[in-house]
Tab-separated table of C-alpha atoms (C1' of nucleotides) in Angstrom:
chain	number	residue	atom	x	y	z
A	1	MET	CA	-0.031	0.128	0.043
A	2	SER	CA	2.800	2.462	0.767
A	3	LEU	CA	4.079	2.667	-2.796
A	4	ARG	CA	0.552	3.850	-3.883
A	5	PHE	CA	0.598	6.771	-1.391
A	6	ALA	CA	4.292	7.611	-1.967
A	7	LEU	CA	3.315	8.087	-5.735
A	8	LEU	CA	0.357	10.046	-4.918
A	9	GLY	CA	2.344	12.232	-2.499
A	10	LEU	CA	4.926	13.012	-5.173
A	11	LEU	CA	2.008	13.780	-7.833
A	12	ALA	CA	0.375	15.926	-5.259
A	13	VAL	CA	3.313	18.231	-5.067
A	14	GLU	CA	3.947	18.256	-8.807
A	15	PRO	CA	2.941	16.146	-11.993
A	16	GLY	CA	5.184	14.063	-13.463
A	17	SER	CA	5.913	11.054	-15.813
A	18	GLY	CA	6.801	7.454	-14.545
A	19	TYR	CA	10.319	8.265	-15.664
A	20	ALA	CA	10.367	11.530	-13.691
A	21	LEU	CA	8.767	9.934	-10.686
A	22	THR	CA	11.338	6.943	-10.542
A	23	GLN	CA	13.972	9.667	-10.412
A	24	ARG	CA	12.152	11.653	-7.589
A	25	PHE	CA	11.861	8.627	-5.772
A	26	ALA	CA	15.580	7.922	-5.942
A	27	GLN	CA	16.494	11.305	-5.117
A	28	SER	CA	14.256	12.344	-2.237
A	29	LEU	CA	12.795	9.182	-0.787
A	30	GLU	CA	14.925	6.130	-1.094
A	31	LYS	CA	17.463	6.988	1.315
A	32	TYR	CA	15.194	7.706	4.156
A	33	ALA	CA	11.514	6.691	3.487
A	34	TRP	CA	10.822	4.273	0.744
A	35	HIS	CA	12.241	2.966	-2.477
A	36	ALA	CA	10.831	1.502	-5.674
A	37	ASN	CA	12.214	0.433	-9.141
A	38	HIS	CA	10.789	1.624	-12.255
A	39	SER	CA	9.277	-1.945	-13.028
A	40	GLN	CA	7.209	-1.419	-9.922
A	41	ILE	CA	6.285	2.166	-10.545
A	42	TYR	CA	4.858	1.923	-13.966
A	43	PRO	CA	2.444	-0.772	-13.401
A	44	GLU	CA	1.301	0.983	-10.234
A	45	LEU	CA	0.810	4.313	-11.948
A	46	ASN	CA	-1.540	2.355	-14.563
A	47	LYS	CA	-3.456	0.873	-11.650
A	48	LEU	CA	-3.895	4.308	-9.981
A	49	ALA	CA	-4.920	5.963	-13.334
A	50	GLY	CA	-7.524	2.760	-13.514
A	51	ASP	CA	-8.914	3.631	-10.135
A	52	GLY	CA	-9.189	7.320	-10.996
A	53	LEU	CA	-6.666	8.609	-8.538
A	54	ILE	CA	-4.610	10.037	-11.130
A	55	GLU	CA	-4.914	11.424	-14.657
A	56	VAL	CA	-2.836	11.778	-17.616
A	57	ILE	CA	-2.546	15.386	-18.391
A	58	ALA	CA	0.063	15.407	-21.128
A	59	GLU	CA	1.703	13.074	-23.621
A	60	GLY	CA	5.152	13.944	-24.633
A	61	ALA	CA	7.958	12.544	-26.718
A	62	ARG	CA	8.705	8.708	-26.860
A	63	GLY	CA	5.369	7.921	-25.575
A	64	SER	CA	5.834	9.771	-22.357
A	65	ARG	CA	2.689	10.476	-20.229
A	66	THR	CA	2.671	13.129	-17.499
A	67	TYR	CA	0.280	12.141	-14.729
A	68	ALA	CA	-1.452	14.495	-12.271
A	69	ILE	CA	-3.348	13.698	-9.075
A	70	SER	CA	-6.950	13.800	-9.245
A	71	ASP	CA	-9.470	15.173	-6.654
A	72	ALA	CA	-10.466	11.599	-5.731
A	73	GLY	CA	-6.500	10.945	-5.417
A	74	ARG	CA	-6.131	14.121	-3.056
A	75	ASP	CA	-8.943	12.690	-0.955
A	76	ALA	CA	-7.425	9.081	-0.984
A	77	LEU	CA	-4.045	10.414	0.112
A	78	GLN	CA	-5.546	12.622	2.875
A	79	ASP	CA	-7.488	9.733	4.064
A	80	TRP	CA	-4.319	7.718	4.214
A	81	MET	CA	-2.418	10.640	6.089
A	82	LEU	CA	-5.102	10.922	8.706
A	83	SER	CA	-5.472	7.192	9.199
A	84	PRO	CA	-3.209	5.694	12.126
A	85	THR	CA	0.212	4.331	11.138
A	86	ARG	CA	-0.175	0.571	11.455
A	87	ASP	CA	3.295	-0.172	10.730
A	88	SER	CA	6.070	1.353	12.759
A	89	ARG	CA	8.792	-0.843	11.367
A	90	VAL	CA	11.924	0.176	9.647
A	91	ARG	CA	14.142	-1.711	7.101
A	92	SER	CA	17.723	-0.614	6.671
A	93	GLU	CA	20.576	-2.726	5.822
A	94	GLU	CA	23.122	-0.173	6.904
A	95	ILE	CA	21.521	0.247	10.307
A	96	LEU	CA	21.386	-3.575	10.557
A	97	ARG	CA	25.037	-3.894	9.844
A	98	MET	CA	25.783	-1.118	12.627
A	99	PHE	CA	23.700	-3.212	15.077
A	100	MET	CA	25.626	-6.426	13.991
A	101	LEU	CA	28.949	-4.753	15.072
A	102	SER	CA	28.519	-6.022	18.411
A	103	ALA	CA	28.949	-9.544	17.217
A	104	LEU	CA	32.270	-8.989	15.839
A	105	GLU	CA	35.791	-8.708	17.698
A	106	PRO	CA	36.032	-5.323	19.280
A	107	PRO	CA	39.186	-4.221	17.283
A	108	LEU	CA	37.362	-5.258	13.999
A	109	ALA	CA	34.103	-3.394	14.985
A	110	GLN	CA	36.100	-0.335	15.738
A	111	ASP	CA	37.897	-0.343	12.396
A	112	LEU	CA	34.537	-0.603	10.536
A	113	LEU	CA	32.754	1.903	12.695
A	114	ARG	CA	35.489	4.381	12.099
A	115	GLY	CA	35.091	3.738	8.399
A	116	TYR	CA	31.101	4.603	8.590
A	117	VAL	CA	31.825	7.630	10.646
A	118	GLU	CA	34.010	9.007	7.777
A	119	ARG	CA	31.634	8.111	4.876
A	120	ALA	CA	28.664	9.246	6.977
A	121	ALA	CA	30.455	12.692	7.521
A	122	ARG	CA	31.165	13.080	4.050
A	123	GLN	CA	27.569	12.323	3.017
A	124	ARG	CA	26.220	14.650	5.488
A	125	ASP	CA	28.395	17.406	4.002
A	126	GLU	CA	26.971	16.609	0.646
A	127	ILE	CA	23.490	17.065	1.741
A	128	ARG	CA	24.514	20.331	3.570
A	129	ALA	CA	25.796	21.463	0.229
A	130	ILE	CA	22.531	20.565	-1.467
A	131	VAL	CA	20.714	22.602	1.477
A	132	ALA	CA	22.986	25.506	0.923
A	133	HIS	CA	22.058	25.461	-2.762
A	134	ILE	CA	18.195	25.189	-2.244
A	135	GLU	CA	18.482	27.876	0.238
A	136	SER	CA	20.226	30.305	-2.224
A	137	GLU	CA	17.537	29.910	-4.884
A	138	GLU	CA	15.197	31.578	-2.467
A	139	ASP	CA	12.271	29.977	-4.158
A	140	ALA	CA	9.750	28.803	-1.628
A	141	SER	CA	7.420	27.213	-4.163
A	142	SER	CA	5.961	23.611	-3.345
A	143	PRO	CA	8.145	21.470	-5.491
A	144	THR	CA	11.178	22.390	-3.954
A	145	GLN	CA	9.744	22.232	-0.477
A	146	PHE	CA	9.582	18.434	-0.744
A	147	GLY	CA	13.400	17.918	-1.461
A	148	ARG	CA	13.990	20.577	1.053
A	149	PHE	CA	12.252	18.558	3.740
A	150	ALA	CA	14.158	15.529	2.922
A	151	ALA	CA	17.515	17.177	2.932
A	152	GLU	CA	17.029	18.621	6.118
A	153	PHE	CA	15.923	15.372	7.578
A	154	GLY	CA	19.039	13.753	6.137
A	155	VAL	CA	21.355	16.165	7.794
A	156	ARG	CA	19.907	15.746	11.195
A	157	GLN	CA	19.766	12.062	10.696
A	158	TYR	CA	23.361	11.757	9.701
A	159	ASP	CA	24.413	14.154	12.563
A	160	ALA	CA	22.558	11.721	15.056
A	161	PHE	CA	24.175	8.752	13.469
A	162	LEU	CA	27.699	10.382	13.852
A	163	GLU	CA	27.066	11.111	17.500
A	164	TRP	CA	25.800	7.522	18.166
A	165	ALA	CA	28.782	6.056	16.281
A	166	ARG	CA	31.280	8.031	18.372
A	167	TRP	CA	29.464	7.034	21.547
A	168	ALA	CA	29.707	3.417	20.524
A	169	LEU	CA	33.234	3.712	19.567
A	170	ALA	CA	34.161	4.898	23.196
A	171	ARG	CA	32.068	2.414	24.749
A	172	ILE	CA	33.750	-0.286	22.740
A	173	GLU	CA	37.110	1.138	23.893
A	174	ARG	CA	35.970	1.330	27.450
A	175	PHE	CA	34.607	-2.123	27.571
A	176	GLN	CA	37.938	-3.416	25.944
A	177	ALA	CA	40.287	-1.624	28.386
A	178	GLU	CA	38.218	-3.262	31.221
A	179	ALA	CA	38.306	-6.718	29.913
A	180	GLY	CA	42.058	-6.382	29.482
A	181	GLN	CA	42.734	-5.532	32.993
A	182	GLY	CA	42.192	-9.130	34.377
A	183	SER	CA	40.616	-7.923	37.777
A	184	GLY	CA	38.107	-5.578	36.681
A	185	ARG	CA	35.110	-4.402	38.699
A	186	GLY	CA	32.706	-5.635	36.140
A	187	LYS	CA	31.254	-9.119	36.817
A	188	ARG	CA	32.940	-12.175	35.061
A	189	PRO	CA	30.345	-14.595	33.687
A	190	SER	CA	32.973	-17.445	33.695
A	191	THR	CA	30.687	-20.614	33.740
A	192	THR	CA	27.338	-19.353	32.791
A	193	GLN	CA	26.497	-22.528	30.998
B	1	MET	CA	19.832	-11.930	2.125
B	2	SER	CA	19.753	-9.485	5.184
B	3	LEU	CA	17.526	-11.774	7.027
B	4	ARG	CA	20.156	-14.660	7.292
B	5	PHE	CA	22.665	-12.171	8.737
B	6	ALA	CA	20.385	-10.643	11.140
B	7	LEU	CA	19.711	-13.990	12.433
B	8	LEU	CA	23.509	-14.859	12.422
B	9	GLY	CA	24.203	-11.470	14.253
B	10	LEU	CA	21.689	-12.322	16.895
B	11	LEU	CA	23.000	-15.936	17.356
B	12	ALA	CA	26.707	-14.478	17.374
B	13	VAL	CA	25.821	-12.417	20.612
B	14	GLU	CA	23.886	-15.323	22.340
B	15	PRO	CA	22.457	-18.697	21.070
B	16	GLY	CA	18.659	-18.993	21.111
B	17	SER	CA	15.387	-20.735	19.752
B	18	GLY	CA	13.526	-19.582	16.858
B	19	TYR	CA	10.973	-18.290	19.474
B	20	ALA	CA	13.545	-16.517	21.199
B	21	LEU	CA	14.854	-14.994	18.072
B	22	THR	CA	11.557	-13.707	17.022
B	23	GLN	CA	11.283	-11.896	20.229
B	24	ARG	CA	14.628	-10.389	20.110
B	25	PHE	CA	13.969	-9.166	16.533
B	26	ALA	CA	10.817	-7.378	17.711
B	27	GLN	CA	12.655	-5.830	20.738
B	28	SER	CA	15.961	-4.557	19.317
B	29	LEU	CA	15.923	-4.812	15.516
B	30	GLU	CA	12.446	-3.960	14.103
B	31	LYS	CA	12.023	-0.287	14.885
B	32	TYR	CA	15.389	0.648	13.516
B	33	ALA	CA	16.922	-1.927	11.407
B	34	TRP	CA	15.012	-4.999	10.316
B	35	HIS	CA	11.782	-6.949	10.931
B	36	ALA	CA	10.653	-10.522	10.200
B	37	ASN	CA	7.829	-12.568	11.391
B	38	HIS	CA	8.315	-16.228	12.885
B	39	SER	CA	6.815	-17.534	9.490
B	40	GLN	CA	9.997	-16.286	7.977
B	41	ILE	CA	12.368	-16.960	10.804
B	42	TYR	CA	11.772	-20.686	11.037
B	43	PRO	CA	12.389	-21.596	7.620
B	44	GLU	CA	15.432	-19.479	7.478
B	45	LEU	CA	16.800	-21.196	10.460
B	46	ASN	CA	16.242	-24.620	8.826
B	47	LYS	CA	18.174	-23.424	5.855
B	48	LEU	CA	20.899	-21.905	7.982
B	49	ALA	CA	21.283	-25.120	9.742
B	50	GLY	CA	21.237	-26.956	6.542
B	51	ASP	CA	24.010	-24.852	5.416
B	52	GLY	CA	26.268	-25.509	8.255
B	53	LEU	CA	26.153	-21.877	9.583
B	54	ILE	CA	24.119	-22.530	12.701
B	55	GLU	CA	23.882	-25.603	15.064
B	56	VAL	CA	21.295	-27.128	17.402
B	57	ILE	CA	22.943	-27.223	20.818
B	58	ALA	CA	20.068	-27.987	22.887
B	59	GLU	CA	16.585	-29.292	22.833
B	60	GLY	CA	14.051	-28.265	25.273
B	61	ALA	CA	10.384	-28.482	26.128
B	62	ARG	CA	7.639	-28.201	23.472
B	63	GLY	CA	10.056	-29.372	20.613
B	64	SER	CA	12.151	-26.249	21.237
B	65	ARG	CA	15.604	-26.162	19.656
B	66	THR	CA	18.203	-23.736	20.892
B	67	TYR	CA	20.701	-22.741	18.073
B	68	ALA	CA	24.174	-21.410	18.204
B	69	ILE	CA	26.396	-19.881	15.549
B	70	SER	CA	29.137	-22.221	14.258
B	71	ASP	CA	32.620	-21.297	13.166
B	72	ALA	CA	31.459	-21.257	9.520
B	73	GLY	CA	28.521	-19.164	10.319
B	74	ARG	CA	30.965	-16.707	12.123
B	75	ASP	CA	33.020	-16.521	9.058
B	76	ALA	CA	30.102	-16.061	6.940
B	77	LEU	CA	28.923	-13.225	8.932
B	78	GLN	CA	32.248	-11.461	9.027
B	79	ASP	CA	32.498	-11.674	5.291
B	80	TRP	CA	29.289	-10.001	5.038
B	81	MET	CA	30.307	-7.249	7.483
B	82	LEU	CA	33.328	-6.510	5.499
B	83	SER	CA	31.823	-6.551	2.241
B	84	PRO	CA	30.742	-3.248	0.862
B	85	THR	CA	27.019	-2.238	1.648
B	86	ARG	CA	25.553	-2.346	-1.726
B	87	ASP	CA	21.931	-1.018	-0.390
B	88	SER	CA	21.750	2.127	1.295
B	89	ARG	CA	18.136	2.195	0.950
B	90	VAL	CA	15.723	2.559	3.703
B	91	ARG	CA	12.045	1.602	4.264
B	92	SER	CA	9.889	3.268	6.851
B	93	GLU	CA	6.175	4.041	6.415
B	94	GLU	CA	6.509	6.630	9.390
B	95	ILE	CA	8.996	8.735	7.624
B	96	LEU	CA	7.347	8.408	4.141
B	97	ARG	CA	4.195	9.982	5.865
B	98	MET	CA	6.513	12.848	7.307
B	99	PHE	CA	7.631	13.686	3.873
B	100	MET	CA	4.131	13.253	2.348
B	101	LEU	CA	3.182	16.154	4.604
B	102	SER	CA	4.163	18.609	2.080
B	103	ALA	CA	1.382	17.566	0.038
B	104	LEU	CA	-1.375	18.572	2.497
B	105	GLU	CA	-2.720	21.964	3.251
B	106	PRO	CA	-0.414	23.561	5.694
B	107	PRO	CA	-2.793	23.785	8.603
B	108	LEU	CA	-3.549	19.927	8.434
B	109	ALA	CA	0.149	19.331	8.006
B	110	GLN	CA	0.888	21.235	11.115
B	111	ASP	CA	-1.809	19.513	13.104
B	112	LEU	CA	-0.398	16.050	12.142
B	113	LEU	CA	3.089	17.021	12.821
B	114	ARG	CA	2.212	18.278	16.425
B	115	GLY	CA	0.858	14.814	17.032
B	116	TYR	CA	3.757	13.042	15.704
B	117	VAL	CA	5.908	15.225	17.953
B	118	GLU	CA	4.028	14.314	20.779
B	119	ARG	CA	4.224	10.583	20.418
B	120	ALA	CA	7.823	10.582	19.468
B	121	ALA	CA	8.606	12.601	22.587
B	122	ARG	CA	6.778	10.104	24.464
B	123	GLN	CA	8.483	6.924	22.705
B	124	ARG	CA	11.825	8.647	23.403
B	125	ASP	CA	11.180	9.013	27.095
B	126	GLU	CA	10.328	5.199	26.996
B	127	ILE	CA	13.440	4.226	25.669
B	128	ARG	CA	15.486	6.530	27.842
B	129	ALA	CA	13.685	4.771	30.737
B	130	ILE	CA	14.966	1.552	29.264
B	131	VAL	CA	18.415	2.839	28.838
B	132	ALA	CA	18.475	4.000	32.549
B	133	HIS	CA	17.364	0.370	33.448
B	134	ILE	CA	20.062	-1.297	31.581
B	135	GLU	CA	22.558	1.203	32.839
B	136	SER	CA	21.762	0.528	36.549
B	137	GLU	CA	22.124	-3.236	35.928
B	138	GLU	CA	26.051	-2.504	35.451
B	139	ASP	CA	26.327	-5.745	33.559
B	140	ALA	CA	28.541	-5.103	30.649
B	141	SER	CA	28.114	-8.535	29.291
B	142	SER	CA	27.860	-9.099	25.694
B	143	PRO	CA	24.171	-10.010	25.444
B	144	THR	CA	22.882	-6.761	26.845
B	145	GLN	CA	25.121	-4.816	24.705
B	146	PHE	CA	23.012	-5.349	21.647
B	147	GLY	CA	19.919	-3.843	23.201
B	148	ARG	CA	22.084	-0.989	24.647
B	149	PHE	CA	23.378	-0.302	21.205
B	150	ALA	CA	19.781	-0.217	19.896
B	151	ALA	CA	18.472	1.819	22.629
B	152	GLU	CA	21.051	4.520	22.334
B	153	PHE	CA	20.545	4.625	18.777
B	154	GLY	CA	16.869	5.101	19.185
B	155	VAL	CA	16.968	7.897	21.533
B	156	ARG	CA	19.408	9.906	19.274
B	157	GLN	CA	17.219	8.908	16.391
B	158	TYR	CA	14.127	10.260	18.165
B	159	ASP	CA	15.792	13.416	19.108
B	160	ALA	CA	16.917	14.072	15.765
B	161	PHE	CA	13.381	13.513	14.458
B	162	LEU	CA	11.975	15.891	17.081
B	163	GLU	CA	14.417	18.513	16.053
B	164	TRP	CA	13.473	18.111	12.367
B	165	ALA	CA	9.679	18.070	13.134
B	166	ARG	CA	10.020	21.443	15.217
B	167	TRP	CA	11.958	23.020	12.436
B	168	ALA	CA	9.367	21.830	9.581
B	169	LEU	CA	6.584	23.328	11.870
B	170	ALA	CA	8.417	26.646	12.030
B	171	ARG	CA	9.038	26.507	8.281
B	172	ILE	CA	5.508	25.762	7.432
B	173	GLU	CA	4.313	28.556	9.648
B	174	ARG	CA	6.698	31.082	8.164
B	175	PHE	CA	5.602	29.888	4.592
B	176	GLN	CA	1.943	30.446	5.500
B	177	ALA	CA	2.470	33.776	6.815
B	178	GLU	CA	4.314	34.840	3.609
B	179	ALA	CA	1.629	33.308	1.522
B	180	GLY	CA	-0.894	35.096	3.543
B	181	GLN	CA	0.442	38.431	2.135
B	182	GLY	CA	0.879	39.623	-1.458
B	183	SER	CA	3.541	37.181	-2.255
B	184	GLY	CA	1.506	34.588	-4.044
B	185	ARG	CA	3.459	31.970	-5.648
B	186	GLY	CA	2.971	28.360	-6.350
B	187	LYS	CA	-0.669	27.054	-7.069
B	188	ARG	CA	-3.542	27.525	-4.886
B	189	PRO	CA	-5.754	24.593	-4.824
B	190	SER	CA	-9.225	25.894	-4.373
B	191	THR	CA	-10.044	27.752	-1.405
B	192	THR	CA	-13.539	26.306	-1.599
B	193	GLN	CA	-13.889	25.900	2.025
C	1	DC	C1'	25.232	7.833	-37.670
C	2	DT	C1'	25.956	6.472	-33.110
C	3	DG	C1'	25.766	6.072	-28.275
C	4	DC	C1'	23.659	7.757	-24.160
C	5	DG	C1'	19.603	9.020	-21.886
C	6	DC	C1'	14.672	9.100	-22.299
C	7	DA	C1'	10.639	6.404	-21.622
C	8	DT	C1'	7.845	2.375	-21.075
C	9	DG	C1'	6.843	-2.084	-20.279
C	10	DT	C1'	6.736	-7.502	-18.717
C	11	DA	C1'	8.202	-12.059	-16.614
C	12	DA	C1'	10.363	-14.768	-13.261
C	13	DA	C1'	12.140	-15.233	-8.822
C	14	DA	C1'	12.981	-13.904	-4.209
C	15	DA	C1'	11.332	-11.791	-0.049
C	16	DG	C1'	7.850	-10.569	3.094
C	17	DT	C1'	3.091	-10.763	5.025
C	18	DT	C1'	-1.303	-12.781	6.687
C	19	DA	C1'	-3.742	-16.593	7.768
C	20	DC	C1'	-4.167	-21.060	9.012
C	21	DA	C1'	-2.782	-24.986	11.976
C	22	DT	C1'	-1.341	-27.813	15.934
C	23	DG	C1'	0.097	-29.048	20.329
C	24	DA	C1'	2.861	-28.601	24.990
C	25	DT	C1'	3.419	-26.369	29.308
C	26	DT	C1'	2.548	-23.445	33.126
C	27	DG	C1'	0.436	-20.309	36.434
C	28	DG	C1'	-3.764	-19.244	38.589
D	1	DC	C1'	-9.140	-27.273	34.336
D	2	DC	C1'	-8.683	-23.267	31.689
D	3	DA	C1'	-6.468	-19.520	29.724
D	4	DA	C1'	-2.194	-17.631	28.304
D	5	DT	C1'	2.095	-18.154	26.305
D	6	DC	C1'	5.619	-21.026	24.545
D	7	DA	C1'	6.955	-23.437	20.493
D	8	DT	C1'	7.000	-24.656	15.645
D	9	DG	C1'	5.434	-24.865	11.148
D	10	DT	C1'	2.965	-24.505	6.129
D	11	DA	C1'	0.096	-22.364	2.472
D	12	DA	C1'	-1.743	-18.432	-0.099
D	13	DC	C1'	-1.057	-14.196	-1.209
D	14	DT	C1'	1.298	-9.671	-1.982
D	15	DT	C1'	5.324	-7.039	-2.545
D	16	DT	C1'	9.780	-6.267	-4.245
D	17	DT	C1'	13.826	-7.383	-7.122
D	18	DT	C1'	16.308	-8.591	-10.937
D	19	DA	C1'	16.594	-9.534	-15.546
D	20	DC	C1'	14.766	-9.143	-20.097
D	21	DA	C1'	13.010	-6.181	-23.691
D	22	DT	C1'	12.047	-2.497	-26.849
D	23	DG	C1'	12.203	1.812	-29.265
D	24	DC	C1'	12.440	7.270	-29.646
D	25	DG	C1'	15.233	11.471	-29.733
D	26	DC	C1'	19.157	14.294	-29.346
D	27	DA	C1'	24.108	15.818	-29.143
D	28	DG	C1'	28.343	15.354	-30.696
DNA sequence: CTGCGCATGTAAAAAGTTACATGATTGG
DNA sequence: CCAATCATGTAACTTTTTACATGCGCAG
């Protein structure tokens, strides 16, 4: 169901073709919220059009069709937005890898974490540059709003991740130092079966 | 593929049955990293055992089997951790809804956002309580580390979200104030209300 | 005149969800 | 003894991924 509403939401902001939507998906949604390939997007657009939630408002070169959301579509989107979120689950292979670090030997985990930190910092800086660019355009019209929201979200997300990663590094280090000292104050599980 | 490694990672920290793993999934992974139902977990455990990556180390009441990761499993997990992440995409219906807010009328978007802020703040406080509890146990053994990492991540994640939401609220407000004056840009969808 | 990007599709396979199904054990 | 929870599974369906497939239009 989410794919439908992702498409309706994108079309509510601005009309576009399947091709354009595929790109907008990749630009603003896939890193934080949802992702879909064109092979899933095209059939879903046809279904949405069949249900009268979107309409073809223009046909261009190479058989391209520009869709716009219909009034019924806007209603459906709003209903969905007002309905309770029944799924608060998240899928992210990157975060999964973070958590799995605790299964590795501490030195290896630290190495990996440091690499992640570096890449995350670089990516955050890239988004910051995008934000600066959008901001300089000074165009507060709807279409850019969407990307602006996503970009701001991304910056804050990366910042939070970086803080967490640094905290995790420090914790692993501390844990390792304690373990290295034979008689620590921490409990020794020894024969815990 | 991710499910395999999520299970291997959990078993690398501590052995457990399919039932126990289902619960650990729901506790520490599903809100931030990955989720799976028992109907997906049990068959995957059988496959992992068939591939020699995990082993049954105990059988208990009600036909329960406790699995532990094998040396081959540990190697497979490590290989995966060291391999480049080829998928940096995220799926989260909640975040999707956030982004779709820009498709709604500003006052409605603000109402919804305020509701989200309230719930997020409550959830963050709940995790903080869990963190405080884990911290008070003073038990630095591996099994708890996992949940501790996830909880810390959750707190920072919620904090970042809350900051973003407040920023978004302020921005919508400003945008609305500007639109209220002469600076009419963008389309105005029927003020028929 | 050719290669790249635009533009749309379908099919098969894998992954994930929901529903159905069963039985054991334990606490009240 | 009854309800809740433990514990495992399969089947049908939906969603998502990967691969295959085709053709137009433009810039160099």
